[in-house]
Amino acid sequence: MGRLIVVSNRVATPTETKGSAGGLAVGVFGALKDAGGVWFGWSGDVVSETVANAGPMLEQDGAVTFATVGLTRKDYDQYYRGFSNATLWPVFHYRNDLARYERDEYAGYRRVNAWLAHKLVKLLEPDDIIWIHDYHLIPFAEALRSEGVTNRIGFFLHIPFPAPQILLNIPPHEELVKSLSCYDLLGFQTATDQQAFHDYVTRHARGTVSADGIVEAFGRKLRTGVYRIGVFPDEIAEQAKRYESRQHVLELKQSLEGRKLIMSVDRLDYSKGLVERFRAFELLLERSPEWRGNVTLVQIAPPTRSDVATYQKIRQDLEYEAGRINGRYSGLDYTPIRYLNQQYDRWKLMSLFRESQIGFVTPLHDGMNLVAKEYVAAQNPDDPGVLVLSIFAGAAAELSGAVLVNPHDAIGMCEALQRALQMPLDARQRRHEINMAALREDDLGVWRDSFLRDLRSVPVRRSGEGGGHK
Ligand code: GDG
């Protein structure tokens, strides 16, 4: 079995993969350790051209090499802050209104992909299989192919793939899909995302899709599949329980003075539906006076991409909403929304989930949403909380024990909260069991192993088949 090469925009550090890192780092690192290989990507640093060109920096940890490069300011602005996060991210999350398109940023995006691919080529061996992650790296395989690489290359998209009519908003949409066709295997979070890609291929690229998911487009043949990313539920359950008697949990309990707790955790991102969520909570206090003073919403939202203008705006909007609602409903000893703009330790978060009666997860669009899965896994099976989940999270297709809501329907979300707050124990336990069974069936190991198994089974290209489009 050949080595595994993982490429993602950011690379976890060896320490992060061992501590309480999030799902992806743990899942991917497990596979790397088993097969041996390289994890390649951006270090997260913005550096001078000389330093960038000197990379990659190599760090060895057992059979795994961490290979990272720095980006110059221009590359960072065009590839990361520009085309990835101000064009692809909003459009793929159906927020064309927040997207911009600049030709030079797109050129920078392709240039950085080609440059990164060129750096990786030197580290490759003939039997390696290559697994590329996410929207920052769509043209990566095309760049590798044009350097003559014939290894098997797979791509997993962590975010939604938009319906064709939405994708058309990005002027070079055809080039992007053509680039995707250079992979051997394309993985999506849900059947809806896979279908959207197939629809583009058949309606806009004169391609074909066979019943078993083989796509022919732009003179290439590739396979597509659905691989639902998951968590390791039993590990989360164990850690959440272990942390429940720690100081921070006791302090929180004491400060709640017997009030019910609703927990939300998201990166501070406009796709997560935070403003809509706050307004639904406000409606609960407005329409159900009996809950005033008796329920608290804790929203943890660590800032991300804070140098992208749309992220500064969502931060302001949310601060305004939290202030307004708290101004309206606070008492001398009661603050309805505790809004925390900071990062917390992973296991601490899981133990807070375990203390709460509701996990309120309401993205407007989300590839999967791991928080929803973590919330379920962290519950005490003897007295589980209820997950109130948006129908627009990929996780909604699996977690049929959740109370599903449409985040655009404030009254509907408010009614779901009322229902969840009053749900009897037997109904909560039934829902929890259904959700836990789904998490165990499709855990993080299944996601990783099934993708890699399918990628390994793709017929290998003959040399000469590597370059460009036929
Ligand atoms: C993308 C897709 C897809 C959050 N705050 C803290 C913290 N987190 C952790 C959560 C969770 C992770 O970050 C967030 O994952 P999500 O899946 O919810 O969302 P994205 O970051 O948007 O991830 C998404 C995912 O990729 C995987 O494919 O599901 O749809 O958008 O694990 O717990 N972790 C710590 N402190 C925090 O304050 N330690």
mmCIF file of C-alpha atoms in Angstrom, residues 165-409:
data_model
loop_
_atom_site.group_PDB
_atom_site.id
_atom_site.type_symbol
_atom_site.label_atom_id
_atom_site.label_comp_id
_atom_site.label_asym_id
_atom_site.label_seq_id
_atom_site.Cartn_x
_atom_site.Cartn_y
_atom_site.Cartn_z
ATOM 1 C CA GLN A 165 -27.836 28.562 -11.278
ATOM 2 C CA ILE A 166 -25.938 29.774 -8.203
ATOM 3 C CA LEU A 167 -22.546 28.581 -9.411
ATOM 4 C CA LEU A 168 -23.030 30.541 -12.660
ATOM 5 C CA ASN A 169 -22.572 33.700 -10.566
ATOM 6 C CA ILE A 170 -18.847 33.007 -10.466
ATOM 7 C CA PRO A 171 -17.620 34.099 -13.898
ATOM 8 C CA PRO A 172 -14.985 31.335 -14.331
ATOM 9 C CA HIS A 173 -17.466 28.615 -13.215
ATOM 10 C CA GLU A 174 -16.654 26.448 -16.214
ATOM 11 C CA GLU A 175 -12.913 26.546 -15.525
ATOM 12 C CA LEU A 176 -13.559 25.571 -11.918
ATOM 13 C CA VAL A 177 -15.643 22.536 -12.885
ATOM 14 C CA LYS A 178 -13.102 21.642 -15.558
ATOM 15 C CA SER A 179 -10.436 21.724 -12.837
ATOM 16 C CA LEU A 180 -12.564 19.445 -10.662
ATOM 17 C CA SER A 181 -12.773 16.986 -13.540
ATOM 18 C CA CYS A 182 -8.995 16.425 -13.236
ATOM 19 C CA TYR A 183 -9.511 14.491 -9.997
ATOM 20 C CA ASP A 184 -10.072 10.733 -9.971
ATOM 21 C CA LEU A 185 -12.573 10.875 -7.134
ATOM 22 C CA LEU A 186 -14.741 13.769 -5.936
ATOM 23 C CA GLY A 187 -16.310 13.437 -2.492
ATOM 24 C CA PHE A 188 -19.294 15.464 -1.272
ATOM 25 C CA GLN A 189 -20.926 15.768 2.151
ATOM 26 C CA THR A 190 -24.474 14.987 0.987
ATOM 27 C CA ALA A 191 -26.417 13.538 -1.943
ATOM 28 C CA THR A 192 -27.782 17.054 -2.608
ATOM 29 C CA ASP A 193 -24.254 18.406 -3.186
ATOM 30 C CA GLN A 194 -23.358 15.478 -5.422
ATOM 31 C CA GLN A 195 -26.567 15.981 -7.399
ATOM 32 C CA ALA A 196 -25.804 19.698 -7.836
ATOM 33 C CA PHE A 197 -22.412 18.813 -9.326
ATOM 34 C CA HIS A 198 -23.992 16.219 -11.638
ATOM 35 C CA ASP A 199 -26.613 18.785 -12.707
ATOM 36 C CA TYR A 200 -23.894 21.248 -13.692
ATOM 37 C CA VAL A 201 -22.064 18.552 -15.647
ATOM 38 C CA THR A 202 -25.112 17.450 -17.608
ATOM 39 C CA ARG A 203 -26.746 20.850 -18.114
ATOM 40 C CA HIS A 204 -23.792 23.183 -18.559
ATOM 41 C CA ALA A 205 -20.791 21.043 -19.540
ATOM 42 C CA ARG A 206 -22.342 18.656 -22.083
ATOM 43 C CA GLY A 207 -21.118 15.792 -19.875
ATOM 44 C CA THR A 208 -22.734 12.538 -18.789
ATOM 45 C CA VAL A 209 -23.330 10.833 -15.451
ATOM 46 C CA SER A 210 -23.890 7.080 -15.244
ATOM 47 C CA ALA A 211 -26.065 5.378 -12.625
ATOM 48 C CA ASP A 212 -23.009 4.303 -10.607
ATOM 49 C CA GLY A 213 -21.665 7.851 -10.309
ATOM 50 C CA ILE A 214 -19.120 7.858 -13.165
ATOM 51 C CA VAL A 215 -18.915 11.304 -14.676
ATOM 52 C CA GLU A 216 -17.566 12.020 -18.140
ATOM 53 C CA ALA A 217 -16.866 15.682 -18.795
ATOM 54 C CA PHE A 218 -14.251 17.804 -20.506
ATOM 55 C CA GLY A 219 -12.715 14.656 -22.009
ATOM 56 C CA ARG A 220 -12.143 13.109 -18.568
ATOM 57 C CA LYS A 221 -13.665 10.309 -16.597
ATOM 58 C CA LEU A 222 -14.007 10.516 -12.829
ATOM 59 C CA ARG A 223 -15.978 9.051 -9.969
ATOM 60 C CA THR A 224 -18.106 10.978 -7.482
ATOM 61 C CA GLY A 225 -19.396 9.837 -4.104
ATOM 62 C CA VAL A 226 -21.072 10.923 -0.884
ATOM 63 C CA TYR A 227 -18.917 10.655 2.255
ATOM 64 C CA ARG A 228 -20.597 12.088 5.336
ATOM 65 C CA ILE A 229 -17.977 13.456 7.700
ATOM 66 C CA GLY A 230 -18.597 12.402 11.292
ATOM 67 C CA VAL A 231 -17.121 12.398 14.780
ATOM 68 C CA PHE A 232 -15.944 9.684 17.169
ATOM 69 C CA PRO A 233 -19.095 9.793 19.357
ATOM 70 C CA ASP A 234 -17.938 7.514 22.156
ATOM 71 C CA GLU A 235 -14.727 9.455 22.686
ATOM 72 C CA ILE A 236 -16.705 12.720 22.919
ATOM 73 C CA ALA A 237 -19.208 11.152 25.349
ATOM 74 C CA GLU A 238 -16.375 9.938 27.557
ATOM 75 C CA GLN A 239 -14.516 13.262 27.587
ATOM 76 C CA ALA A 240 -17.683 15.296 28.176
ATOM 77 C CA LYS A 241 -18.465 13.117 31.194
ATOM 78 C CA ARG A 242 -14.901 13.333 32.493
ATOM 79 C CA TYR A 243 -15.016 17.130 32.395
ATOM 80 C CA GLU A 244 -18.459 17.547 33.956
ATOM 81 C CA SER A 245 -17.188 17.944 37.498
ATOM 82 C CA ARG A 246 -14.515 20.485 36.555
ATOM 83 C CA GLN A 247 -14.515 23.992 37.954
ATOM 84 C CA HIS A 248 -15.812 25.729 34.797
ATOM 85 C CA VAL A 249 -18.923 23.541 34.680
ATOM 86 C CA LEU A 250 -19.640 24.011 38.362
ATOM 87 C CA GLU A 251 -19.265 27.780 37.971
ATOM 88 C CA LEU A 252 -21.617 27.845 35.013
ATOM 89 C CA LYS A 253 -24.212 25.778 36.886
ATOM 90 C CA GLN A 254 -24.005 28.050 39.881
ATOM 91 C CA SER A 255 -24.405 31.172 37.762
ATOM 92 C CA LEU A 256 -27.480 29.740 36.012
ATOM 93 C CA GLU A 257 -29.311 29.376 39.340
ATOM 94 C CA GLY A 258 -31.514 26.608 38.027
ATOM 95 C CA ARG A 259 -32.325 28.279 34.676
ATOM 96 C CA LYS A 260 -32.493 26.164 31.538
ATOM 97 C CA LEU A 261 -29.516 26.453 29.219
ATOM 98 C CA ILE A 262 -29.454 26.675 25.425
ATOM 99 C CA MET A 263 -25.960 26.207 23.921
ATOM 100 C CA SER A 264 -24.670 27.360 20.532
ATOM 101 C CA VAL A 265 -21.095 27.182 19.241
ATOM 102 C CA ASP A 266 -20.013 28.402 15.808
ATOM 103 C CA ARG A 267 -17.160 30.112 14.102
ATOM 104 C CA LEU A 268 -18.317 33.718 13.724
ATOM 105 C CA ASP A 269 -19.521 33.295 10.142
ATOM 106 C CA TYR A 270 -22.557 34.682 8.282
ATOM 107 C CA SER A 271 -23.408 31.181 7.013
ATOM 108 C CA LYS A 272 -24.171 30.017 10.556
ATOM 109 C CA GLY A 273 -27.437 31.975 10.938
ATOM 110 C CA LEU A 274 -26.451 33.683 14.180
ATOM 111 C CA VAL A 275 -28.579 36.816 13.803
ATOM 112 C CA GLU A 276 -31.665 34.749 12.908
ATOM 113 C CA ARG A 277 -30.991 32.571 15.953
ATOM 114 C CA PHE A 278 -30.776 35.526 18.333
ATOM 115 C CA ARG A 279 -34.049 36.873 16.960
ATOM 116 C CA ALA A 280 -35.784 33.516 17.427
ATOM 117 C CA PHE A 281 -34.593 33.466 21.026
ATOM 118 C CA GLU A 282 -35.882 37.017 21.468
ATOM 119 C CA LEU A 283 -39.245 35.865 20.132
ATOM 120 C CA LEU A 284 -39.308 33.096 22.725
ATOM 121 C CA LEU A 285 -38.936 35.685 25.488
ATOM 122 C CA GLU A 286 -41.497 37.949 23.805
ATOM 123 C CA ARG A 287 -44.165 35.297 23.218
ATOM 124 C CA SER A 288 -43.619 33.187 26.354
ATOM 125 C CA PRO A 289 -43.249 35.488 29.370
ATOM 126 C CA GLU A 290 -42.933 32.410 31.600
ATOM 127 C CA TRP A 291 -39.475 31.823 30.127
ATOM 128 C CA ARG A 292 -38.197 35.348 30.876
ATOM 129 C CA GLY A 293 -35.596 35.016 33.589
ATOM 130 C CA ASN A 294 -35.757 31.234 33.274
ATOM 131 C CA VAL A 295 -33.711 30.405 30.201
ATOM 132 C CA THR A 296 -30.247 31.526 29.054
ATOM 133 C CA LEU A 297 -28.658 31.293 25.619
ATOM 134 C CA VAL A 298 -24.884 30.851 25.682
ATOM 135 C CA GLN A 299 -23.416 31.643 22.265
ATOM 136 C CA ILE A 300 -19.723 30.900 21.831
ATOM 137 C CA ALA A 301 -18.466 32.392 18.570
ATOM 138 C CA PRO A 302 -14.688 32.612 18.089
ATOM 139 C CA PRO A 303 -13.875 35.161 15.355
ATOM 140 C CA THR A 304 -12.476 33.913 12.035
ATOM 141 C CA ARG A 305 -11.330 35.618 8.811
ATOM 142 C CA SER A 306 -11.633 38.934 10.603
ATOM 143 C CA ASP A 307 -9.749 40.733 7.816
ATOM 144 C CA VAL A 308 -12.545 39.969 5.323
ATOM 145 C CA ALA A 309 -15.058 42.867 5.310
ATOM 146 C CA THR A 310 -18.194 40.681 5.438
ATOM 147 C CA TYR A 311 -16.913 39.082 8.648
ATOM 148 C CA GLN A 312 -16.457 42.479 10.288
ATOM 149 C CA LYS A 313 -20.064 43.243 9.397
ATOM 150 C CA ILE A 314 -21.503 40.036 10.910
ATOM 151 C CA ARG A 315 -19.557 40.716 14.084
ATOM 152 C CA GLN A 316 -21.043 44.217 14.367
ATOM 153 C CA ASP A 317 -24.557 42.960 13.605
ATOM 154 C CA LEU A 318 -24.332 40.303 16.259
ATOM 155 C CA GLU A 319 -22.950 42.625 18.900
ATOM 156 C CA TYR A 320 -25.807 44.995 18.143
ATOM 157 C CA GLU A 321 -28.446 42.236 18.391
ATOM 158 C CA ALA A 322 -27.037 40.789 21.622
ATOM 159 C CA GLY A 323 -26.941 44.269 23.183
ATOM 160 C CA ARG A 324 -30.443 45.125 22.001
ATOM 161 C CA ILE A 325 -32.028 41.880 23.224
ATOM 162 C CA ASN A 326 -30.175 41.927 26.518
ATOM 163 C CA GLY A 327 -31.172 45.578 26.992
ATOM 164 C CA ARG A 328 -34.786 44.568 26.506
ATOM 165 C CA TYR A 329 -34.956 41.469 28.721
ATOM 166 C CA SER A 330 -32.114 41.582 31.267
ATOM 167 C CA GLY A 331 -32.786 41.946 34.964
ATOM 168 C CA LEU A 332 -30.361 42.902 37.714
ATOM 169 C CA ASP A 333 -29.558 39.215 38.144
ATOM 170 C CA TYR A 334 -30.371 37.926 34.635
ATOM 171 C CA THR A 335 -28.717 38.278 31.199
ATOM 172 C CA PRO A 336 -30.658 36.349 28.523
ATOM 173 C CA ILE A 337 -27.804 36.041 25.985
ATOM 174 C CA ARG A 338 -24.229 35.393 27.029
ATOM 175 C CA TYR A 339 -22.292 36.109 23.874
ATOM 176 C CA LEU A 340 -18.656 35.016 24.049
ATOM 177 C CA ASN A 341 -16.343 36.035 21.258
ATOM 178 C CA GLN A 342 -13.571 33.652 22.121
ATOM 179 C CA GLN A 343 -12.107 30.216 21.568
ATOM 180 C CA TYR A 344 -12.639 27.513 24.224
ATOM 181 C CA ASP A 345 -10.895 24.237 24.889
ATOM 182 C CA ARG A 346 -12.585 21.420 22.966
ATOM 183 C CA TRP A 347 -13.404 19.178 25.919
ATOM 184 C CA LYS A 348 -14.633 22.154 27.904
ATOM 185 C CA LEU A 349 -17.108 22.834 25.095
ATOM 186 C CA MET A 350 -18.292 19.225 25.130
ATOM 187 C CA SER A 351 -18.910 19.357 28.882
ATOM 188 C CA LEU A 352 -20.929 22.577 28.459
ATOM 189 C CA PHE A 353 -23.007 20.815 25.793
ATOM 190 C CA ARG A 354 -23.685 18.070 28.327
ATOM 191 C CA GLU A 355 -24.996 20.569 30.887
ATOM 192 C CA SER A 356 -27.476 22.168 28.487
ATOM 193 C CA GLN A 357 -31.088 21.301 27.697
ATOM 194 C CA ILE A 358 -30.921 22.439 24.056
ATOM 195 C CA GLY A 359 -28.242 22.515 21.352
ATOM 196 C CA PHE A 360 -29.362 25.309 19.009
ATOM 197 C CA VAL A 361 -27.644 24.824 15.620
ATOM 198 C CA THR A 362 -29.247 26.852 12.859
ATOM 199 C CA PRO A 363 -26.962 27.506 9.865
ATOM 200 C CA LEU A 364 -28.432 29.067 6.713
ATOM 201 C CA HIS A 365 -26.247 26.645 4.727
ATOM 202 C CA ASP A 366 -23.597 24.229 5.974
ATOM 203 C CA GLY A 367 -21.696 21.367 4.366
ATOM 204 C CA MET A 368 -22.210 19.077 7.373
ATOM 205 C CA ASN A 369 -21.923 20.939 10.721
ATOM 206 C CA LEU A 370 -19.888 18.961 13.207
ATOM 207 C CA VAL A 371 -21.133 20.974 16.178
ATOM 208 C CA ALA A 372 -24.559 19.321 15.753
ATOM 209 C CA LYS A 373 -22.922 15.888 15.917
ATOM 210 C CA GLU A 374 -20.692 16.833 18.841
ATOM 211 C CA TYR A 375 -23.702 18.156 20.752
ATOM 212 C CA VAL A 376 -25.511 14.823 20.423
ATOM 213 C CA ALA A 377 -22.425 12.793 21.344
ATOM 214 C CA ALA A 378 -21.757 14.862 24.480
ATOM 215 C CA GLN A 379 -25.210 14.266 26.038
ATOM 216 C CA ASN A 380 -25.872 12.271 29.159
ATOM 217 C CA PRO A 381 -28.037 9.337 27.923
ATOM 218 C CA ASP A 382 -29.947 9.350 31.244
ATOM 219 C CA ASP A 383 -31.039 12.962 30.777
ATOM 220 C CA PRO A 384 -30.188 14.092 27.245
ATOM 221 C CA GLY A 385 -30.672 17.574 25.812
ATOM 222 C CA VAL A 386 -32.543 18.156 22.546
ATOM 223 C CA LEU A 387 -30.834 19.156 19.300
ATOM 224 C CA VAL A 388 -32.713 21.896 17.419
ATOM 225 C CA LEU A 389 -31.188 21.785 13.959
ATOM 226 C CA SER A 390 -31.520 23.688 10.681
ATOM 227 C CA ILE A 391 -32.737 21.746 7.665
ATOM 228 C CA PHE A 392 -29.875 23.420 5.753
ATOM 229 C CA ALA A 393 -27.111 21.640 7.681
ATOM 230 C CA GLY A 394 -25.790 18.520 5.940
ATOM 231 C CA ALA A 395 -26.200 16.768 9.317
ATOM 232 C CA ALA A 396 -30.000 17.139 9.089
ATOM 233 C CA ALA A 397 -30.106 14.277 6.567
ATOM 234 C CA GLU A 398 -28.693 11.904 9.209
ATOM 235 C CA LEU A 399 -29.924 13.157 12.591
ATOM 236 C CA SER A 400 -33.601 12.264 12.381
ATOM 237 C CA GLY A 401 -33.892 12.516 16.157
ATOM 238 C CA ALA A 402 -33.338 16.296 15.979
ATOM 239 C CA VAL A 403 -36.126 18.873 16.020
ATOM 240 C CA LEU A 404 -35.691 20.337 12.543
ATOM 241 C CA VAL A 405 -36.252 24.027 11.820
ATOM 242 C CA ASN A 406 -36.100 26.424 8.902
ATOM 243 C CA PRO A 407 -33.783 29.258 10.032
ATOM 244 C CA HIS A 408 -35.771 31.772 7.954
ATOM 245 C CA ASP A 409 -38.896 31.070 10.004
#
